[in-house]
Amino acid sequence: MEFQARLYEKLEDDIVRCLICERRCILNPNQIGICKNYQNLSGKLIHLGYGVLSAVESRPIEIKPLFHYWPNSTALTFSGYGCNFYCPWCQNDHLSFSNLPEDPKRIPPERLVEYALKVGDEGLCASFNEPATLYDYLLDLFELGKRSNLYGVLVTNGYFTEKALENLVEAGADGYSMDIKGCPKACNALATIDHVKVFRNARKLIDLGGHVEMVYLVVTGFNDDEECIEWILGKHFDLLGPDIPLHINRYYPAHVWREPATSLSKLLRIMEKAQRIGINYVYVGNVGVPELEETRCPKCGKTLITRHHYRVTYYHLDGDRCPRCGCKIPIRGRFIEGKPLPHLTLSIMFI
Ligand code: SF4
């Protein structure tokens, strides 16, 4: 069965242009796009990777990281194959750099929704590899999930076209953990990526009513110099405002990038800089220090939420307000009380 993509345009001589992400691949007949998931077959763009999943797991939302979205909930988290970026430090290169299997088994969206409900998840989350590879599948899946009150989340490099984002939000995807890969100066890797578009998209999602948290993986020797740090923090504050959470994460050597892991002192310096320019919710991740993952009231300083090992260990809000000073705290969804960490790793074989 062929799954025709929704977002493309026909050019002359059966050539098509994919409009799912800002790569905007122009494909001759039989040609496959950069992400390896869309192919021009006889002048039609076909989603080769529709429902072809590489992993399915029930996972805490805090691991994404999303700290202000359905706190302490779990999402049925899944991935496909391929990517539209090729980051030399990719932590999931076994998925992102892989081709689709030759004889793929497709998991219908109905099956994934059924499974999420069966294992007691509150939502669905496309993660591990870039969700643009699963775009048409996601629209069907989130639409179905919405009818069963499951939230829809993407962990993404944020390189979708604006039209693609509009469709995702309309289908029910309202949570976005978005990577900040770099700045215009950081061009030795990802040379063809326009980093401004990632912030443009984050702004667009906020305007469409989505919940957005930004993740800055501070990669040694790529995006960790002062000019790049200033650019990223400035864009975050100027375009997204003070209340959009910023996760400043430690990088570890992976794939072909062998520079040393980010030092804690550098991460703390970036955190302080972000707080100084006025970003209210700044977290430092991948360092195993729970205090750096606490939510405090930006007005009176009261500790409101603490976390440990991706679970909420203390949650003290009065609705969406600080119980001490009444300051409004941006939280989407409700706090799920007493939910243990899922220990299940599900194989797609069982779905
Ligand atoms: S989704 Fe894939 S095929 Fe489409 S523009 Fe992006 S990289 Fe190219």
CSV table of C-alpha atoms and ligand atoms in Angstrom, one decimal:
chain,number,residue,atom,x,y,z
A,1,MET,CA,0.0,0.0,0.0
A,2,GLU,CA,1.2,3.5,-0.9
A,3,PHE,CA,0.8,6.5,1.4
A,4,GLN,CA,0.7,9.7,-0.5
A,5,ALA,CA,2.3,12.7,1.3
A,6,ARG,CA,0.0,15.7,2.0
A,7,LEU,CA,2.5,18.5,1.6
A,8,TYR,CA,4.3,18.8,-1.7
A,9,GLU,CA,4.0,20.6,-5.0
A,10,LYS,CA,4.3,19.3,-8.5
A,11,LEU,CA,6.9,21.0,-10.7
A,12,GLU,CA,7.5,20.4,-14.4
A,13,ASP,CA,8.4,16.9,-15.9
A,14,ASP,CA,7.0,14.9,-12.9
A,15,ILE,CA,9.5,16.6,-10.6
A,16,VAL,CA,8.1,17.3,-7.1
A,17,ARG,CA,9.1,19.6,-4.2
A,18,CYS,CA,8.5,18.3,-0.6
A,19,LEU,CA,7.1,20.9,1.7
A,20,ILE,CA,7.3,19.1,5.0
A,21,CYS,CA,10.5,20.6,6.2
A,22,GLU,CA,12.7,23.5,5.3
A,23,ARG,CA,15.0,21.3,3.3
A,24,ARG,CA,12.3,21.6,0.7
A,25,CYS,CA,13.8,18.7,-1.3
A,26,ILE,CA,13.3,18.8,-5.1
A,27,LEU,CA,13.0,15.2,-6.3
A,28,ASN,CA,13.2,13.8,-9.7
A,29,PRO,CA,11.1,10.7,-10.5
A,30,ASN,CA,12.3,7.8,-8.2
A,31,GLN,CA,14.5,10.1,-6.1
A,32,ILE,CA,14.3,9.9,-2.3
A,33,GLY,CA,14.6,13.0,0.0
A,34,ILE,CA,17.4,13.8,2.4
A,35,CYS,CA,15.6,12.2,5.3
A,36,LYS,CA,15.2,8.9,3.3
A,37,ASN,CA,11.4,8.7,4.0
A,38,TYR,CA,9.8,10.4,1.0
A,39,GLN,CA,10.1,9.3,-2.6
A,40,ASN,CA,8.9,10.7,-5.9
A,41,LEU,CA,7.0,7.9,-7.6
A,42,SER,CA,5.6,8.9,-11.0
A,43,GLY,CA,5.2,12.5,-10.0
A,44,LYS,CA,3.6,11.8,-6.6
A,45,LEU,CA,5.4,12.2,-3.3
A,46,ILE,CA,5.0,8.9,-1.3
A,47,HIS,CA,5.7,8.5,2.4
A,48,LEU,CA,7.8,5.4,2.5
A,49,GLY,CA,8.2,5.5,6.3
A,50,TYR,CA,4.5,5.7,7.1
A,51,GLY,CA,4.0,3.7,10.3
A,52,VAL,CA,7.4,2.1,10.1
A,53,LEU,CA,8.6,2.3,13.7
A,54,SER,CA,12.0,1.5,15.1
A,55,ALA,CA,11.0,1.6,18.8
A,56,VAL,CA,8.0,2.1,21.1
A,57,GLU,CA,8.3,2.7,24.8
A,58,SER,CA,6.3,4.2,27.6
A,59,ARG,CA,8.4,7.1,28.8
A,60,PRO,CA,8.1,10.0,31.4
A,61,ILE,CA,7.5,13.4,29.9
A,62,GLU,CA,10.2,14.9,32.0
A,63,ILE,CA,12.8,12.9,30.0
A,64,LYS,CA,12.0,14.8,26.7
A,65,PRO,CA,12.6,17.2,28.5
A,66,LEU,CA,9.2,18.9,29.0
A,67,PHE,CA,9.0,20.3,32.6
A,68,HIS,CA,5.9,22.5,32.2
A,69,TYR,CA,3.7,20.1,30.3
A,70,TRP,CA,1.5,17.4,31.9
A,71,PRO,CA,4.0,17.0,34.8
A,72,ASN,CA,4.7,13.5,35.9
A,73,SER,CA,2.7,11.9,33.0
A,74,THR,CA,4.0,9.3,30.7
A,75,ALA,CA,3.7,9.2,26.9
A,76,LEU,CA,3.9,6.2,24.5
A,77,THR,CA,7.1,7.3,22.7
A,78,PHE,CA,8.0,6.0,19.3
A,79,SER,CA,10.4,6.6,16.5
A,80,GLY,CA,11.1,5.9,12.8
A,81,TYR,CA,14.3,5.9,10.8
A,82,GLY,CA,16.3,8.6,9.2
A,83,CYS,CA,16.7,12.4,9.8
A,84,ASN,CA,16.7,15.6,7.9
A,85,PHE,CA,19.8,16.8,9.8
A,86,TYR,CA,23.0,14.8,10.1
A,87,CYS,CA,24.5,16.0,13.4
A,88,PRO,CA,28.0,14.6,13.9
A,89,TRP,CA,27.3,14.2,17.7
A,90,CYS,CA,24.0,12.4,17.2
A,91,GLN,CA,23.2,10.3,20.3
A,92,ASN,CA,20.7,8.1,18.3
A,93,ASP,CA,22.8,7.6,15.1
A,94,HIS,CA,21.7,4.0,15.0
A,95,LEU,CA,18.2,5.3,14.1
A,96,SER,CA,18.9,8.7,12.5
A,97,PHE,CA,21.6,7.5,10.1
A,98,SER,CA,19.7,4.3,9.2
A,99,ASN,CA,17.8,3.4,6.1
A,100,LEU,CA,14.2,2.1,6.3
A,101,PRO,CA,14.1,-1.7,6.6
A,102,GLU,CA,13.7,-3.5,3.3
A,103,ASP,CA,10.5,-5.2,4.1
A,104,PRO,CA,9.0,-2.9,6.7
A,105,LYS,CA,6.2,-3.8,9.0
A,106,ARG,CA,3.7,-0.9,9.4
A,107,ILE,CA,2.0,-0.2,12.7
A,108,PRO,CA,-1.4,1.4,12.0
A,109,PRO,CA,-2.1,4.5,14.1
A,110,GLU,CA,-5.2,2.8,15.7
A,111,ARG,CA,-2.8,0.2,17.2
A,112,LEU,CA,-0.6,2.7,18.8
A,113,VAL,CA,-3.5,4.6,20.3
A,114,GLU,CA,-5.0,1.3,21.7
A,115,TYR,CA,-1.6,0.5,23.2
A,116,ALA,CA,-1.1,3.9,24.8
A,117,LEU,CA,-4.5,3.5,26.5
A,118,LYS,CA,-3.8,-0.1,27.5
A,119,VAL,CA,-0.6,0.8,29.3
A,120,GLY,CA,-2.1,3.9,30.9
A,121,ASP,CA,-0.2,6.6,29.1
A,122,GLU,CA,-1.6,10.1,29.0
A,123,GLY,CA,-0.1,10.9,25.6
A,124,LEU,CA,1.8,10.0,22.4
A,125,CYS,CA,5.3,11.3,21.7
A,126,ALA,CA,7.4,11.2,18.5
A,127,SER,CA,11.0,11.2,19.7
A,128,PHE,CA,14.4,9.4,19.3
A,129,ASN,CA,14.8,10.4,15.7
A,130,GLU,CA,13.4,13.4,13.9
A,131,PRO,CA,9.6,13.3,13.7
A,132,ALA,CA,9.6,15.0,10.2
A,133,THR,CA,10.4,11.5,8.9
A,134,LEU,CA,6.9,10.3,10.2
A,135,TYR,CA,5.0,13.4,9.3
A,136,ASP,CA,2.0,12.0,7.5
A,137,TYR,CA,1.7,9.2,10.0
A,138,LEU,CA,1.8,11.7,12.9
A,139,LEU,CA,-1.2,13.7,11.4
A,140,ASP,CA,-3.3,10.5,11.4
A,141,LEU,CA,-2.0,9.3,14.8
A,142,PHE,CA,-2.5,12.6,16.7
A,143,GLU,CA,-5.9,13.1,15.2
A,144,LEU,CA,-7.0,9.7,16.5
A,145,GLY,CA,-5.2,10.2,19.9
A,146,LYS,CA,-7.0,13.5,20.4
A,147,ARG,CA,-10.4,11.6,20.2
A,148,SER,CA,-9.2,9.4,23.1
A,149,ASN,CA,-7.9,12.4,25.1
A,150,LEU,CA,-4.2,11.5,24.5
A,151,TYR,CA,-1.9,14.5,24.1
A,152,GLY,CA,0.5,14.8,21.2
A,153,VAL,CA,4.1,15.7,21.6
A,154,LEU,CA,7.1,16.1,19.3
A,155,VAL,CA,10.8,16.1,20.2
A,156,THR,CA,12.1,17.9,17.1
A,157,ASN,CA,14.9,19.9,15.6
A,158,GLY,CA,12.1,22.3,14.7
A,159,TYR,CA,12.9,22.5,10.9
A,160,PHE,CA,9.3,22.0,9.7
A,161,THR,CA,7.7,24.4,7.2
A,162,GLU,CA,5.1,26.7,8.7
A,163,LYS,CA,2.3,24.9,6.9
A,164,ALA,CA,3.5,21.6,8.3
A,165,LEU,CA,3.3,23.1,11.8
A,166,GLU,CA,-0.2,24.4,11.3
A,167,ASN,CA,-1.3,20.9,10.3
A,168,LEU,CA,0.4,19.3,13.3
A,169,VAL,CA,-1.3,21.7,15.7
A,170,GLU,CA,-4.6,21.2,14.1
A,171,ALA,CA,-4.2,17.4,14.3
A,172,GLY,CA,-3.7,17.7,18.1
A,173,ALA,CA,0.0,18.0,18.7
A,174,ASP,CA,0.4,20.7,21.3
A,175,GLY,CA,3.6,19.9,23.1
A,176,TYR,CA,7.0,20.6,21.5
A,177,SER,CA,10.5,20.0,22.8
A,178,MET,CA,12.6,21.9,20.3
A,179,ASP,CA,16.4,21.6,19.8
A,180,ILE,CA,18.6,24.7,19.3
A,181,LYS,CA,21.4,23.2,17.3
A,182,GLY,CA,23.5,26.3,16.8
A,183,CYS,CA,23.9,29.9,15.5
A,184,PRO,CA,24.7,31.4,12.1
A,185,LYS,CA,28.4,31.4,13.0
A,186,ALA,CA,28.5,27.6,13.9
A,187,CYS,CA,28.7,26.4,10.3
A,188,ASN,CA,31.5,23.7,10.2
A,189,ALA,CA,28.8,21.1,10.7
A,190,LEU,CA,25.1,21.6,9.7
A,191,ALA,CA,26.4,24.2,7.2
A,192,THR,CA,23.1,24.4,5.2
A,193,ILE,CA,20.8,24.8,8.2
A,194,ASP,CA,19.2,28.2,8.8
A,195,HIS,CA,19.1,28.3,12.6
A,196,VAL,CA,16.8,31.4,12.6
A,197,LYS,CA,14.0,29.2,11.2
A,198,VAL,CA,14.0,27.1,14.4
A,199,PHE,CA,13.2,30.2,16.4
A,200,ARG,CA,10.7,31.4,13.8
A,201,ASN,CA,9.0,28.0,14.2
A,202,ALA,CA,9.0,28.1,18.0
A,203,ARG,CA,7.4,31.5,17.8
A,204,LYS,CA,4.8,30.2,15.3
A,205,LEU,CA,3.9,27.3,17.5
A,206,ILE,CA,3.4,29.6,20.5
A,207,ASP,CA,1.2,31.8,18.4
A,208,LEU,CA,-0.8,28.8,17.3
A,209,GLY,CA,-1.4,27.9,20.9
A,210,GLY,CA,1.2,25.2,21.3
A,211,HIS,CA,3.4,24.6,24.3
A,212,VAL,CA,7.1,25.0,23.6
A,213,GLU,CA,10.3,24.3,25.6
A,214,MET,CA,13.7,24.9,24.0
A,215,VAL,CA,16.7,22.6,24.5
A,216,TYR,CA,20.2,23.9,24.0
A,217,LEU,CA,22.7,21.0,23.8
A,218,VAL,CA,26.0,22.8,24.4
A,219,VAL,CA,28.3,20.9,22.1
A,220,THR,CA,32.0,21.4,22.8
A,221,GLY,CA,33.7,23.0,19.8
A,222,PHE,CA,30.5,23.6,17.9
A,223,ASN,CA,28.0,26.0,19.6
A,224,ASP,CA,29.8,26.8,22.9
A,225,ASP,CA,31.7,30.0,22.1
A,226,GLU,CA,30.6,33.4,23.5
A,227,GLU,CA,29.3,34.7,20.3
A,228,CYS,CA,27.1,31.7,19.7
A,229,ILE,CA,25.9,31.6,23.3
A,230,GLU,CA,24.9,35.3,23.1
A,231,TRP,CA,23.1,34.8,19.9
A,232,ILE,CA,21.1,31.8,21.2
A,233,LEU,CA,20.1,33.4,24.5
A,234,GLY,CA,19.2,36.7,22.7
A,235,LYS,CA,17.0,35.0,20.1
A,236,HIS,CA,15.3,33.0,22.9
A,237,PHE,CA,14.5,36.1,24.9
A,238,ASP,CA,13.7,38.4,22.0
A,239,LEU,CA,11.5,36.1,20.0
A,240,LEU,CA,10.0,33.7,22.5
A,241,GLY,CA,9.9,35.9,25.7
A,242,PRO,CA,10.8,35.3,29.3
A,243,ASP,CA,8.3,32.4,30.1
A,244,ILE,CA,9.4,29.8,27.5
A,245,PRO,CA,11.5,27.3,29.4
A,246,LEU,CA,15.1,26.8,28.4
A,247,HIS,CA,17.0,23.5,29.0
A,248,ILE,CA,20.7,23.9,28.8
A,249,ASN,CA,22.0,20.4,28.4
A,250,ARG,CA,25.4,18.7,28.7
A,251,TYR,CA,26.7,17.0,25.6
A,252,TYR,CA,28.7,13.8,25.8
A,253,PRO,CA,30.9,12.5,22.9
A,254,ALA,CA,28.8,10.5,20.5
A,255,HIS,CA,28.8,9.3,16.9
A,256,VAL,CA,31.9,11.0,15.2
A,257,TRP,CA,32.2,14.0,17.5
A,258,ARG,CA,35.0,13.3,20.0
A,259,GLU,CA,35.4,16.6,21.8
A,260,PRO,CA,35.2,16.3,25.7
A,261,ALA,CA,31.8,16.5,27.4
A,262,THR,CA,30.6,20.1,28.3
A,263,SER,CA,32.0,21.2,31.6
A,264,LEU,CA,29.6,21.9,34.4
A,265,SER,CA,31.1,25.4,34.9
A,266,LYS,CA,30.3,26.3,31.3
A,267,LEU,CA,26.7,25.1,31.7
A,268,LEU,CA,26.3,27.1,34.9
A,269,ARG,CA,27.8,30.2,33.3
A,270,ILE,CA,25.3,30.0,30.4
A,271,MET,CA,22.5,29.4,33.0
A,272,GLU,CA,23.4,32.5,34.9
A,273,LYS,CA,23.6,34.5,31.7
A,274,ALA,CA,20.2,33.3,30.6
A,275,GLN,CA,18.7,34.3,34.0
A,276,ARG,CA,20.4,37.7,33.9
A,277,ILE,CA,18.9,38.6,30.6
A,278,GLY,CA,15.4,37.7,32.0
A,279,ILE,CA,14.6,34.1,31.0
A,280,ASN,CA,12.5,32.9,33.9
A,281,TYR,CA,12.7,29.1,33.7
A,282,VAL,CA,16.2,27.9,33.0
A,283,TYR,CA,17.3,24.3,33.7
A,284,VAL,CA,20.6,22.5,33.4
A,285,GLY,CA,20.2,18.9,32.3
A,286,ASN,CA,22.3,15.7,31.8
A,287,VAL,CA,24.4,16.5,34.8
A,288,GLY,CA,22.5,14.6,37.5
A,289,VAL,CA,22.0,17.6,39.9
A,290,PRO,CA,18.3,17.7,40.9
A,291,GLU,CA,18.6,21.3,42.2
A,292,LEU,CA,19.4,22.5,38.7
A,293,GLU,CA,16.1,20.9,37.5
A,294,GLU,CA,13.8,22.6,40.1
A,295,THR,CA,11.1,25.1,39.1
A,296,ARG,CA,11.1,28.2,41.3
A,297,CYS,CA,8.7,31.1,41.3
A,298,PRO,CA,10.4,33.9,39.2
A,299,LYS,CA,8.8,36.5,41.5
A,300,CYS,CA,9.3,35.3,45.1
A,301,GLY,CA,11.8,32.5,44.6
A,302,LYS,CA,9.7,29.8,46.2
A,303,THR,CA,10.5,26.2,45.1
A,304,LEU,CA,7.4,24.9,43.3
A,305,ILE,CA,8.4,21.7,41.6
A,306,THR,CA,11.3,19.3,42.3
A,307,ARG,CA,12.3,16.4,40.1
A,308,HIS,CA,14.6,13.4,40.4
A,309,HIS,CA,15.3,10.7,37.8
A,310,TYR,CA,12.6,12.1,35.5
A,311,ARG,CA,9.9,12.0,38.2
A,312,VAL,CA,8.3,14.8,40.0
A,313,THR,CA,9.1,14.5,43.7
A,314,TYR,CA,7.4,17.6,45.0
A,315,TYR,CA,4.7,19.7,43.3
A,316,HIS,CA,3.3,22.7,45.1
A,317,LEU,CA,1.2,25.0,43.0
A,318,ASP,CA,-2.2,26.6,43.7
A,319,GLY,CA,-3.8,25.8,40.3
A,320,ASP,CA,-1.4,27.5,38.0
A,321,ARG,CA,-0.2,30.0,40.6
A,322,CYS,CA,2.6,30.2,43.1
A,323,PRO,CA,0.9,29.6,46.5
A,324,ARG,CA,3.1,32.2,48.2
A,325,CYS,CA,2.9,35.3,46.0
A,326,GLY,CA,0.2,34.3,43.4
A,327,CYS,CA,2.5,34.7,40.4
A,328,LYS,CA,1.1,32.8,37.4
A,329,ILE,CA,3.3,29.8,36.4
A,330,PRO,CA,3.1,28.5,32.8
A,331,ILE,CA,1.9,24.8,33.1
A,332,ARG,CA,0.0,23.0,30.3
A,333,GLY,CA,-2.1,20.0,31.3
A,334,ARG,CA,-2.6,18.6,34.8
A,335,PHE,CA,-0.1,17.1,37.3
A,336,ILE,CA,-0.4,13.3,37.4
A,337,GLU,CA,0.0,12.4,41.0
A,338,GLY,CA,1.8,9.2,42.2
A,339,LYS,CA,2.7,7.8,38.9
A,340,PRO,CA,5.7,5.5,39.1
A,341,LEU,CA,8.5,5.5,36.5
A,342,PRO,CA,7.6,3.1,33.7
A,343,HIS,CA,10.1,0.2,33.8
A,344,LEU,CA,8.7,-1.3,30.7
A,345,THR,CA,10.6,-1.4,27.4
A,346,LEU,CA,8.1,-2.5,24.8
A,347,SER,CA,9.1,-4.2,21.7
A,348,ILE,CA,7.1,-3.3,18.6
A,349,MET,CA,6.8,-7.1,18.1
A,350,PHE,CA,4.1,-7.1,20.8
A,351,ILE,CA,2.0,-4.3,19.5
B,1,SF4,S1,10.8,15.9,5.0
B,1,SF4,FE1,12.5,14.8,4.0
B,1,SF4,S2,12.0,14.8,1.8
B,1,SF4,FE2,10.7,16.3,2.8
B,1,SF4,S3,11.9,18.3,2.6
B,1,SF4,FE3,12.4,17.4,4.6
B,1,SF4,S4,14.3,16.2,4.2
B,1,SF4,FE4,13.3,16.5,2.2
